[in-house]
Every structure is written in structure tokens, then in C-alpha cells.
CSV table of C-alpha atoms in Angstrom, one decimal:
chain,number,residue,atom,x,y,z
A,1492,GLY,CA,85.7,85.9,84.8
A,1493,PHE,CA,88.7,88.1,83.6
A,1494,GLY,CA,86.3,91.2,82.3
A,1495,GLY,CA,86.4,89.7,78.9
A,1496,ASP,CA,88.6,87.8,76.1
A,1497,ILE,CA,92.0,87.2,77.4
A,1498,PRO,CA,94.5,89.1,75.0
A,1499,ALA,CA,96.7,87.0,72.7
A,1500,GLY,CA,100.3,86.6,73.9
A,1501,VAL,CA,98.6,86.1,77.9
A,1502,HIS,CA,99.2,82.8,79.4
A,1503,VAL,CA,96.8,82.2,82.8
A,1504,VAL,CA,98.3,79.3,85.1
A,1505,PRO,CA,95.6,78.7,87.8
A,1506,ALA,CA,97.0,79.0,91.5
A,1507,THR,CA,95.6,76.0,92.9
A,1508,GLU,CA,97.2,77.1,96.8
A,1509,PHE,CA,96.0,80.2,98.6
A,1510,TYR,CA,97.1,82.1,101.5
A,1511,SER,CA,96.7,85.9,102.5
A,1512,GLN,CA,99.2,89.0,103.6
A,1513,LEU,CA,98.5,88.0,107.2
A,1514,ASP,CA,99.4,84.3,107.0
A,1515,LYS,CA,103.2,83.0,107.7
A,1516,ILE,CA,105.1,81.0,105.4
A,1517,ARG,CA,108.3,79.1,106.3
A,1518,ARG,CA,108.9,77.1,102.8
A,1519,PRO,CA,107.6,77.7,99.2
A,1520,VAL,CA,103.9,76.8,98.9
A,1521,VAL,CA,103.6,74.3,95.6
A,1522,GLY,CA,100.5,75.9,93.8
A,1523,SER,CA,100.6,79.3,94.8
A,1524,THR,CA,100.7,82.4,92.6
A,1525,LEU,CA,104.4,83.5,93.6
A,1526,ASN,CA,105.6,79.9,93.5
A,1527,ASN,CA,104.1,79.6,89.8
A,1528,LEU,CA,106.0,82.1,88.9
A,1529,ALA,CA,109.2,81.0,90.7
A,1530,ALA,CA,108.6,77.7,88.5
A,1531,ALA,CA,107.8,80.4,85.2
A,1532,ILE,CA,111.6,81.5,85.6
A,1533,LYS,CA,113.3,78.1,86.4
A,1534,GLY,CA,111.4,77.0,83.4
A,1535,GLY,CA,112.4,79.4,81.4
A,1536,ASP,CA,109.2,80.8,80.5
A,1537,ILE,CA,109.5,84.5,81.9
A,1538,GLU,CA,112.5,86.4,83.1
A,1539,GLY,CA,110.9,88.0,86.1
A,1540,PHE,CA,107.7,88.9,87.6
A,1541,PHE,CA,106.3,92.2,89.4
A,1542,SER,CA,104.9,91.8,93.0
A,1543,ILE,CA,103.3,94.0,95.7
A,1544,GLY,CA,104.7,92.2,97.9
A,1545,ASP,CA,105.0,90.9,100.8
A,1546,THR,CA,108.9,90.7,100.7
A,1547,ALA,CA,109.2,87.8,102.7
A,1548,LYS,CA,106.5,85.7,100.6
A,1549,VAL,CA,108.4,86.8,97.8
A,1550,VAL,CA,112.0,85.5,99.3
A,1551,ILE,CA,110.8,82.4,100.6
A,1552,GLU,CA,108.7,81.2,97.2
A,1553,SER,CA,111.9,82.5,94.8
A,1554,THR,CA,114.4,80.1,96.8
A,1555,ARG,CA,113.6,77.2,94.1
A,1556,ILE,CA,115.2,79.2,91.6
A,1557,ARG,CA,117.9,79.8,93.9
A,1558,ASN,CA,121.9,79.1,92.3
A,1559,ARG,CA,123.7,77.9,95.5
A,1560,ARG,CA,126.7,77.7,93.1
A,1561,VAL,CA,126.6,81.5,93.5
A,1562,GLY,CA,126.0,82.3,96.9
A,1563,ARG,CA,123.7,83.7,99.0
A,1564,PRO,CA,121.0,85.7,96.8
A,1565,SER,CA,120.0,89.2,98.0
A,1566,LEU,CA,117.6,91.9,97.1
A,1567,VAL,CA,118.7,94.4,95.1
A,1568,ALA,CA,117.0,98.1,94.3
A,1569,ILE,CA,118.1,101.3,92.1
A,1570,PHE,CA,118.5,104.1,93.5
A,1571,PRO,CA,118.4,107.7,91.5
A,1572,SER,CA,121.8,109.9,92.1
A,1573,LEU,CA,122.5,113.2,90.9
A,1574,LYS,CA,124.8,112.1,87.8
A,1575,GLY,CA,122.9,108.6,87.1
A,1576,GLU,CA,121.6,105.6,89.2
A,1577,PHE,CA,123.4,103.1,91.4
A,1578,VAL,CA,122.4,99.9,93.1
A,1579,CYS,CA,122.2,98.4,96.7
A,1580,SER,CA,122.4,95.0,97.7
A,1581,ASP,CA,121.2,93.8,100.0
A,1582,VAL,CA,118.0,95.8,101.0
A,1583,GLY,CA,116.0,93.1,102.6
A,1584,PHE,CA,116.9,89.3,101.9
A,1585,THR,CA,118.7,88.6,105.1
A,1586,ALA,CA,119.3,90.4,108.3
A,1587,GLN,CA,121.9,89.8,110.7
A,1588,ASN,CA,120.2,86.3,112.6
A,1589,SER,CA,122.9,83.3,113.2
A,1590,ASN,CA,122.8,80.3,114.8
A,1591,ASN,CA,126.4,80.5,115.6
A,1592,SER,CA,127.4,81.3,119.0
A,1593,ASP,CA,130.8,82.1,117.8
A,1594,TYR,CA,131.1,85.8,117.4
A,1595,VAL,CA,133.8,85.9,115.1
A,1596,GLY,CA,132.4,83.4,113.1
A,1597,ALA,CA,129.0,84.5,112.8
A,1598,THR,CA,130.6,88.1,111.9
A,1599,GLN,CA,132.5,86.2,109.0
A,1600,GLY,CA,129.6,84.5,107.7
A,1601,PHE,CA,127.6,87.3,107.5
A,1602,ALA,CA,130.8,89.6,105.4
A,1603,ARG,CA,131.4,86.0,103.3
A,1604,ASP,CA,127.7,86.5,102.3
A,1605,ILE,CA,127.7,90.6,101.6
A,1606,TYR,CA,130.9,89.4,99.9
A,1607,GLN,CA,129.1,86.7,97.1
A,1608,GLN,CA,125.7,89.1,97.1
A,1609,GLY,CA,128.3,92.1,96.5
A,1610,LEU,CA,129.8,89.9,93.4
A,1611,ASN,CA,126.3,89.1,91.7
A,1612,ALA,CA,125.4,92.9,92.2
A,1613,ALA,CA,128.4,93.7,90.2
A,1614,VAL,CA,127.2,90.9,87.6
A,1615,TYR,CA,124.3,92.8,87.5
A,1616,VAL,CA,125.6,96.4,87.0
A,1617,ARG,CA,128.1,95.3,84.7
A,1618,ASN,CA,124.9,94.2,82.5
A,1619,LEU,CA,123.2,97.5,82.6
A,1620,GLY,CA,126.6,99.2,80.8
A,1621,ILE,CA,129.3,99.8,83.9
A,1622,GLU,CA,132.4,97.7,82.8
A,1623,VAL,CA,134.1,98.3,85.8
A,1624,PRO,CA,131.9,99.5,88.6
A,1625,ARG,CA,133.0,101.1,91.7
A,1626,VAL,CA,131.4,99.3,94.9
A,1627,GLY,CA,131.8,100.8,98.2
A,1628,ILE,CA,130.6,99.6,101.7
A,1629,LEU,CA,127.9,101.8,103.2
A,1630,SER,CA,129.1,102.8,106.5
A,1631,ASN,CA,129.1,105.3,109.2
A,1632,GLY,CA,132.0,106.8,108.0
A,1633,VAL,CA,134.8,106.1,105.3
A,1634,GLU,CA,137.4,106.4,108.3
A,1635,ASP,CA,139.7,103.0,109.4
A,1636,HIS,CA,138.0,103.0,112.8
A,1637,LYS,CA,134.6,103.6,111.0
A,1638,GLY,CA,132.1,100.8,110.5
A,1639,SER,CA,131.0,97.4,112.0
A,1640,ASP,CA,133.1,94.4,112.7
A,1641,VAL,CA,131.1,92.2,109.6
A,1642,ASP,CA,131.9,96.0,107.7
A,1643,LYS,CA,135.4,95.0,108.8
A,1644,CYS,CA,135.8,91.8,107.9
A,1645,LEU,CA,134.0,92.5,104.2
A,1646,ASP,CA,136.5,95.2,103.8
A,1647,ALA,CA,139.4,92.4,104.3
A,1648,LEU,CA,137.7,90.1,101.8
A,1649,ILE,CA,137.6,92.6,99.4
A,1650,LEU,CA,140.8,93.8,99.5
A,1651,ARG,CA,142.1,89.9,99.8
A,1652,GLY,CA,140.1,89.2,96.2
A,1653,ILE,CA,142.1,92.3,95.0
A,1654,LYS,CA,145.5,91.5,96.1
A,1655,GLY,CA,145.3,87.4,95.0
A,1656,ARG,CA,142.1,86.8,92.8
A,1657,GLY,CA,142.4,89.5,90.5
A,1658,LEU,CA,139.1,91.5,91.5
A,1659,GLY,CA,140.3,94.3,90.9
A,1660,ASN,CA,140.2,93.9,87.5
A,1661,PHE,CA,136.3,93.6,87.8
A,1662,VAL,CA,135.6,96.2,90.2
A,1663,ASN,CA,136.9,99.6,91.5
A,1664,TYR,CA,136.8,99.0,94.9
A,1665,LEU,CA,136.6,102.6,96.6
A,1666,GLY,CA,136.3,101.0,100.3
A,1667,LYS,CA,133.9,102.3,102.8
A,1668,VAL,CA,131.0,105.1,101.6
A,1669,GLU,CA,128.7,107.1,103.1
A,1670,SER,CA,125.3,108.1,102.1
A,1671,TRP,CA,126.0,110.6,100.5
A,1672,ASP,CA,128.3,109.6,98.5
A,1673,CYS,CA,125.7,106.7,97.1
A,1674,PHE,CA,123.4,109.8,95.7
A,1675,SER,CA,125.6,112.5,94.7
A,1676,GLY,CA,126.5,109.7,91.8
A,1677,ASP,CA,130.1,108.5,93.0
A,1678,VAL,CA,129.3,105.1,93.6
A,1679,ASP,CA,128.0,101.9,91.5
A,1680,VAL,CA,127.1,99.4,94.1
A,1681,VAL,CA,126.8,99.7,97.5
A,1682,LEU,CA,127.1,96.6,99.7
A,1683,ALA,CA,125.1,96.6,103.3
A,1684,ASP,CA,123.6,93.8,105.0
A,1685,GLY,CA,119.8,93.1,104.7
A,1686,TYR,CA,119.1,95.0,108.2
A,1687,LYS,CA,121.0,97.8,107.2
A,1688,GLY,CA,119.9,98.1,103.6
A,1689,ASN,CA,116.6,97.8,104.3
A,1690,VAL,CA,117.0,100.7,106.4
A,1691,PHE,CA,118.8,102.5,103.8
A,1692,LEU,CA,116.1,101.6,101.6
A,1693,LYS,CA,112.6,103.0,103.4
A,1694,THR,CA,114.8,106.1,104.7
A,1695,ALA,CA,115.4,107.0,101.1
A,1696,GLU,CA,111.6,106.4,100.4
A,1697,ALA,CA,110.4,108.5,103.3
A,1698,SER,CA,112.8,111.5,102.5
């Protein structure tokens, strides 16, 4: 039982399928708790849900509510800074794994994904009240030669968007930034691939 009457306004959706923390899943499991929650979002019954993990299962089950018109989704985390808060995208949804044997093609593909994720994160921050969010690429330095090949390709994409697509009216692009810039409050949206962002998140959690 539920230990008493169900409170008013609480709607129970029984799960018909179950998997444990140790089970591996490769596709959504219809009828599972997380799948039911994703379905409730898609149906407009709820606007979000909380979960203690694991992240991989939340990601897989949430693919059913993905809007493919806005590109690859990401995990966005809100961090405190000396001047307020900032968000980092992506903190673990995707890692740099590709079936593309062409290095340049794979690098450009990663950069496009992060670019699309960054636009979505900027929209999210705008909804929090920051009209023109300051956006930077998480890097090992701000100099031109610093950063991975993906970072450099992403930088070129953003500059192209500013020059040819009016992106500069939507975001204030800072270029490459370091961790100090983020926590000092000088950035609103920090862009990273899922691997780098997840290391950033876990390092912050351990600090």
C-alpha cells in the first residue's frame, strides 16, 4: 500500500515493467516508471520530473519526447557563481563517440551537436530572465591555439552564425572560457561536449 490515502491532486500511474539500477537498457521500455513520466510530459500532463538516476536510463527513456527539429538534446546543469548562477551544456547526455571514420567529418559533427545544444541552452537561460546570455566554450585556455579541434570547429560555427545569421542579436559570445570565468560569474551559458561537461560537473561536486 501507500501508507494511507493518496493526497488530493496526486495521480498514480502504475508501472507494468521494471528494471533495476544494474540492468542495461538500449531502448525505451514502455510501461516502466521513467517511460511513463516521459509519456506524461509528451502528453502535457506534467512539465517535468525528478529522478535520482541513473542518468543513462533517464536519457534513453526521454528520447520519446525529443523534438528532432531542434537537434540533439543535452543535459543542462545549473551551477552557482560569485555573481549568481550559470548553466553548463552538456553535462553527460552525449560523449564524443562516432561511427564516422573520417576525423574531420566526426569533429564537425560533434561541433554541430554542441552548437545546437548551446542554442537550446541559451533559450532556456533567456526564459530565466537573461535577455542576451553570455556564452562561452569551456576550454583549457582562451588563447587562439588552445582548445580541442571540436572547440575550434565550434568556435567557427558560432562566429559564422553571428556574421551571417544574426546570432549576435541573441547571444553575447565570449569565445573560449576557463573554469574560473564560469564560477566568477562572467558567463551565463558554458558549452562543452558531454564528456568534458560531465568531468566539469563531477569536479565541482567534489570541490
